[in-house]
Every structure is written in C-alpha cells, then in structure tokens.
Amino acid sequence: MGSAKEHVPPGSAKKASELLDMYFLEMRSGLLETAAALDRIGRAEGGAEAFRDPRMVKLRKSVEILGGENNRRAEKFLLLFSE
C-alpha cells in the first residue's frame, strides 16, 4: 500500500492532516444524517421492505466503497449510482 503522499494531486498545498481537519466535521455530519434517515425508514411502516429496494442495495454497496482502503472512492460512487 502506497503512502498518502502518492495520492495528493500535483500542486496541492495541503497535507493530509490539514485536509482531515478541514473536512472532518462536514463528513461526520453527512454520515450522521444518513444514519438518521436510515433509522427513520427502518422504523416507518414498510421499513423492512424498503431495505430490499434496489436504491437501498446501492446505499449498502456505497458503504463498502467508503470502507475500502482503495482510492478513487468518488469515481466508484458515481459509477454505482449511474447504473
């Protein structure tokens, strides 16, 4: 596995730790929003069926992409949701 520095776009002036500082709260907020929405869907009437919906299947696959150690996550998300 390569170092994080290999994945920094040419000319980027920020270090990985600076980017994490900059994006952490926004990323955490988005994930919390998603978790809350999934909870609401699960509690609603028909929640079990909703989790078998193809859109929910894609959301679960997107979590796998997010948890992967590979780069190009945004590209993989776009490909998944463009199907």
mmCIF file with all atom_site columns, N, CA and C in Angstrom, residues 26-56:
data_model
loop_
_atom_site.group_PDB
_atom_site.id
_atom_site.type_symbol
_atom_site.label_atom_id
_atom_site.label_alt_id
_atom_site.label_comp_id
_atom_site.label_asym_id
_atom_site.label_entity_id
_atom_site.label_seq_id
_atom_site.pdbx_PDB_ins_code
_atom_site.Cartn_x
_atom_site.Cartn_y
_atom_site.Cartn_z
_atom_site.occupancy
_atom_site.B_iso_or_equiv
_atom_site.pdbx_formal_charge
_atom_site.auth_seq_id
_atom_site.auth_comp_id
_atom_site.auth_asym_id
_atom_site.auth_atom_id
_atom_site.pdbx_PDB_model_num
ATOM 1  N N  . GLU A 1 26 ? -17.727 18.141 8.466  1.00 0.00 ? 26 GLU A N  1
ATOM 2  C CA . GLU A 1 26 ? -18.677 18.018 7.358  1.00 0.00 ? 26 GLU A CA 1
ATOM 3  C C  . GLU A 1 26 ? -18.937 16.548 7.023  1.00 0.00 ? 26 GLU A C  1
ATOM 4  N N  . MET A 1 27 ? -17.885 15.744 6.993  1.00 0.00 ? 27 MET A N  1
ATOM 5  C CA . MET A 1 27 ? -18.047 14.322 6.699  1.00 0.00 ? 27 MET A CA 1
ATOM 6  C C  . MET A 1 27 ? -18.839 13.634 7.801  1.00 0.00 ? 27 MET A C  1
ATOM 7  N N  . ARG A 1 28 ? -18.513 13.934 9.043  1.00 0.00 ? 28 ARG A N  1
ATOM 8  C CA . ARG A 1 28 ? -19.221 13.339 10.176 1.00 0.00 ? 28 ARG A CA 1
ATOM 9  C C  . ARG A 1 28 ? -20.704 13.702 10.125 1.00 0.00 ? 28 ARG A C  1
ATOM 10 N N  . SER A 1 29 ? -20.999 14.944 9.805  1.00 0.00 ? 29 SER A N  1
ATOM 11 C CA . SER A 1 29 ? -22.374 15.402 9.717  1.00 0.00 ? 29 SER A CA 1
ATOM 12 C C  . SER A 1 29 ? -23.151 14.661 8.634  1.00 0.00 ? 29 SER A C  1
ATOM 13 N N  . GLY A 1 30 ? -22.535 14.483 7.474  1.00 0.00 ? 30 GLY A N  1
ATOM 14 C CA . GLY A 1 30 ? -23.197 13.762 6.383  1.00 0.00 ? 30 GLY A CA 1
ATOM 15 C C  . GLY A 1 30 ? -23.491 12.322 6.752  1.00 0.00 ? 30 GLY A C  1
ATOM 16 N N  . LEU A 1 31 ? -22.538 11.681 7.420  1.00 0.00 ? 31 LEU A N  1
ATOM 17 C CA . LEU A 1 31 ? -22.746 10.288 7.838  1.00 0.00 ? 31 LEU A CA 1
ATOM 18 C C  . LEU A 1 31 ? -23.843 10.185 8.896  1.00 0.00 ? 31 LEU A C  1
ATOM 19 N N  . LEU A 1 32 ? -23.870 11.137 9.822  1.00 0.00 ? 32 LEU A N  1
ATOM 20 C CA . LEU A 1 32 ? -24.912 11.140 10.851 1.00 0.00 ? 32 LEU A CA 1
ATOM 21 C C  . LEU A 1 32 ? -26.284 11.355 10.227 1.00 0.00 ? 32 LEU A C  1
ATOM 22 N N  . GLU A 1 33 ? -26.380 12.260 9.274  1.00 0.00 ? 33 GLU A N  1
ATOM 23 C CA . GLU A 1 33 ? -27.641 12.489 8.560  1.00 0.00 ? 33 GLU A CA 1
ATOM 24 C C  . GLU A 1 33 ? -28.130 11.222 7.873  1.00 0.00 ? 33 GLU A C  1
ATOM 25 N N  . THR A 1 34 ? -27.218 10.523 7.235  1.00 0.00 ? 34 THR A N  1
ATOM 26 C CA . THR A 1 34 ? -27.563 9.284  6.540  1.00 0.00 ? 34 THR A CA 1
ATOM 27 C C  . THR A 1 34 ? -28.035 8.226  7.537  1.00 0.00 ? 34 THR A C  1
ATOM 28 N N  . ALA A 1 35 ? -27.325 8.077  8.641  1.00 0.00 ? 35 ALA A N  1
ATOM 29 C CA . ALA A 1 35 ? -27.717 7.098  9.658  1.00 0.00 ? 35 ALA A CA 1
ATOM 30 C C  . ALA A 1 35 ? -29.099 7.416  10.213 1.00 0.00 ? 35 ALA A C  1
ATOM 31 N N  . ALA A 1 36 ? -29.376 8.689  10.464 1.00 0.00 ? 36 ALA A N  1
ATOM 32 C CA . ALA A 1 36 ? -30.687 9.087  10.993 1.00 0.00 ? 36 ALA A CA 1
ATOM 33 C C  . ALA A 1 36 ? -31.792 8.807  9.980  1.00 0.00 ? 36 ALA A C  1
ATOM 34 N N  . ALA A 1 37 ? -31.541 9.084  8.705  1.00 0.00 ? 37 ALA A N  1
ATOM 35 C CA . ALA A 1 37 ? -32.539 8.818  7.667  1.00 0.00 ? 37 ALA A CA 1
ATOM 36 C C  . ALA A 1 37 ? -32.826 7.321  7.566  1.00 0.00 ? 37 ALA A C  1
ATOM 37 N N  . LEU A 1 38 ? -31.778 6.508  7.636  1.00 0.00 ? 38 LEU A N  1
ATOM 38 C CA . LEU A 1 38 ? -31.963 5.049  7.593  1.00 0.00 ? 38 LEU A CA 1
ATOM 39 C C  . LEU A 1 38 ? -32.767 4.561  8.794  1.00 0.00 ? 38 LEU A C  1
ATOM 40 N N  . ASP A 1 39 ? -32.510 5.143  9.962  1.00 0.00 ? 39 ASP A N  1
ATOM 41 C CA . ASP A 1 39 ? -33.288 4.791  11.155 1.00 0.00 ? 39 ASP A CA 1
ATOM 42 C C  . ASP A 1 39 ? -34.762 5.135  10.966 1.00 0.00 ? 39 ASP A C  1
ATOM 43 N N  . ARG A 1 40 ? -35.043 6.326  10.424 1.00 0.00 ? 40 ARG A N  1
ATOM 44 C CA . ARG A 1 40 ? -36.434 6.726  10.204 1.00 0.00 ? 40 ARG A CA 1
ATOM 45 C C  . ARG A 1 40 ? -37.128 5.787  9.221  1.00 0.00 ? 40 ARG A C  1
ATOM 46 N N  . ILE A 1 41 ? -36.442 5.425  8.144  1.00 0.00 ? 41 ILE A N  1
ATOM 47 C CA . ILE A 1 41 ? -37.005 4.499  7.158  1.00 0.00 ? 41 ILE A CA 1
ATOM 48 C C  . ILE A 1 41 ? -37.274 3.145  7.806  1.00 0.00 ? 41 ILE A C  1
ATOM 49 N N  . GLY A 1 42 ? -36.313 2.665  8.588  1.00 0.00 ? 42 GLY A N  1
ATOM 50 C CA . GLY A 1 42 ? -36.460 1.365  9.245  1.00 0.00 ? 42 GLY A CA 1
ATOM 51 C C  . GLY A 1 42 ? -37.609 1.318  10.234 1.00 0.00 ? 42 GLY A C  1
ATOM 52 N N  . ARG A 1 43 ? -37.881 2.428  10.908 1.00 0.00 ? 43 ARG A N  1
ATOM 53 C CA . ARG A 1 43 ? -38.973 2.477  11.897 1.00 0.00 ? 43 ARG A CA 1
ATOM 54 C C  . ARG A 1 43 ? -40.341 2.677  11.246 1.00 0.00 ? 43 ARG A C  1
ATOM 55 N N  . ALA A 1 44 ? -40.372 3.200  10.038 1.00 0.00 ? 44 ALA A N  1
ATOM 56 C CA . ALA A 1 44 ? -41.641 3.511  9.371  1.00 0.00 ? 44 ALA A CA 1
ATOM 57 C C  . ALA A 1 44 ? -42.340 2.232  8.928  1.00 0.00 ? 44 ALA A C  1
ATOM 58 N N  . GLU A 1 45 ? -43.643 2.353  8.728  1.00 0.00 ? 45 GLU A N  1
ATOM 59 C CA . GLU A 1 45 ? -44.407 1.226  8.211  1.00 0.00 ? 45 GLU A CA 1
ATOM 60 C C  . GLU A 1 45 ? -43.829 0.830  6.855  1.00 0.00 ? 45 GLU A C  1
ATOM 61 N N  . GLY A 1 46 ? -43.569 -0.452 6.669  1.00 0.00 ? 46 GLY A N  1
ATOM 62 C CA . GLY A 1 46 ? -42.977 -0.945 5.425  1.00 0.00 ? 46 GLY A CA 1
ATOM 63 C C  . GLY A 1 46 ? -41.461 -0.812 5.392  1.00 0.00 ? 46 GLY A C  1
ATOM 64 N N  . GLY A 1 47 ? -40.868 -0.529 6.524  1.00 0.00 ? 47 GLY A N  1
ATOM 65 C CA . GLY A 1 47 ? -39.417 -0.336 6.593  1.00 0.00 ? 47 GLY A CA 1
ATOM 66 C C  . GLY A 1 47 ? -38.621 -1.542 6.136  1.00 0.00 ? 47 GLY A C  1
ATOM 67 N N  . ALA A 1 48 ? -39.071 -2.729 6.514  1.00 0.00 ? 48 ALA A N  1
ATOM 68 C CA . ALA A 1 48 ? -38.346 -3.948 6.127  1.00 0.00 ? 48 ALA A CA 1
ATOM 69 C C  . ALA A 1 48 ? -38.326 -4.100 4.615  1.00 0.00 ? 48 ALA A C  1
ATOM 70 N N  . GLU A 1 49 ? -39.452 -3.814 3.968  1.00 0.00 ? 49 GLU A N  1
ATOM 71 C CA . GLU A 1 49 ? -39.500 -3.909 2.507  1.00 0.00 ? 49 GLU A CA 1
ATOM 72 C C  . GLU A 1 49 ? -38.616 -2.848 1.860  1.00 0.00 ? 49 GLU A C  1
ATOM 73 N N  . ALA A 1 50 ? -38.605 -1.673 2.458  1.00 0.00 ? 50 ALA A N  1
ATOM 74 C CA . ALA A 1 50 ? -37.809 -0.576 1.896  1.00 0.00 ? 50 ALA A CA 1
ATOM 75 C C  . ALA A 1 50 ? -36.325 -0.938 1.849  1.00 0.00 ? 50 ALA A C  1
ATOM 76 N N  . PHE A 1 51 ? -35.871 -1.720 2.804  1.00 0.00 ? 51 PHE A N  1
ATOM 77 C CA . PHE A 1 51 ? -34.454 -2.086 2.835  1.00 0.00 ? 51 PHE A CA 1
ATOM 78 C C  . PHE A 1 51 ? -34.092 -3.115 1.764  1.00 0.00 ? 51 PHE A C  1
ATOM 79 N N  . ARG A 1 52 ? -35.095 -3.655 1.083  1.00 0.00 ? 52 ARG A N  1
ATOM 80 C CA . ARG A 1 52 ? -34.827 -4.543 -0.054 1.00 0.00 ? 52 ARG A CA 1
ATOM 81 C C  . ARG A 1 52 ? -34.903 -3.797 -1.385 1.00 0.00 ? 52 ARG A C  1
ATOM 82 N N  . ASP A 1 53 ? -35.269 -2.543 -1.338 1.00 0.00 ? 53 ASP A N  1
ATOM 83 C CA . ASP A 1 53 ? -35.367 -1.705 -2.534 1.00 0.00 ? 53 ASP A CA 1
ATOM 84 C C  . ASP A 1 53 ? -33.984 -1.585 -3.189 1.00 0.00 ? 53 ASP A C  1
ATOM 85 N N  . PRO A 1 54 ? -33.910 -1.621 -4.523 1.00 0.00 ? 54 PRO A N  1
ATOM 86 C CA . PRO A 1 54 ? -32.610 -1.519 -5.210 1.00 0.00 ? 54 PRO A CA 1
ATOM 87 C C  . PRO A 1 54 ? -31.799 -0.279 -4.824 1.00 0.00 ? 54 PRO A C  1
ATOM 88 N N  . ARG A 1 55 ? -32.485 0.805  -4.486 1.00 0.00 ? 55 ARG A N  1
ATOM 89 C CA . ARG A 1 55 ? -31.748 2.010  -4.068 1.00 0.00 ? 55 ARG A CA 1
ATOM 90 C C  . ARG A 1 55 ? -31.028 1.781  -2.737 1.00 0.00 ? 55 ARG A C  1
ATOM 91 N N  . MET A 1 56 ? -31.701 1.052  -1.842 1.00 0.00 ? 56 MET A N  1
ATOM 92 C CA . MET A 1 56 ? -31.067 0.755  -0.559 1.00 0.00 ? 56 MET A CA 1
ATOM 93 C C  . MET A 1 56 ? -29.886 -0.199 -0.747 1.00 0.00 ? 56 MET A C  1
#
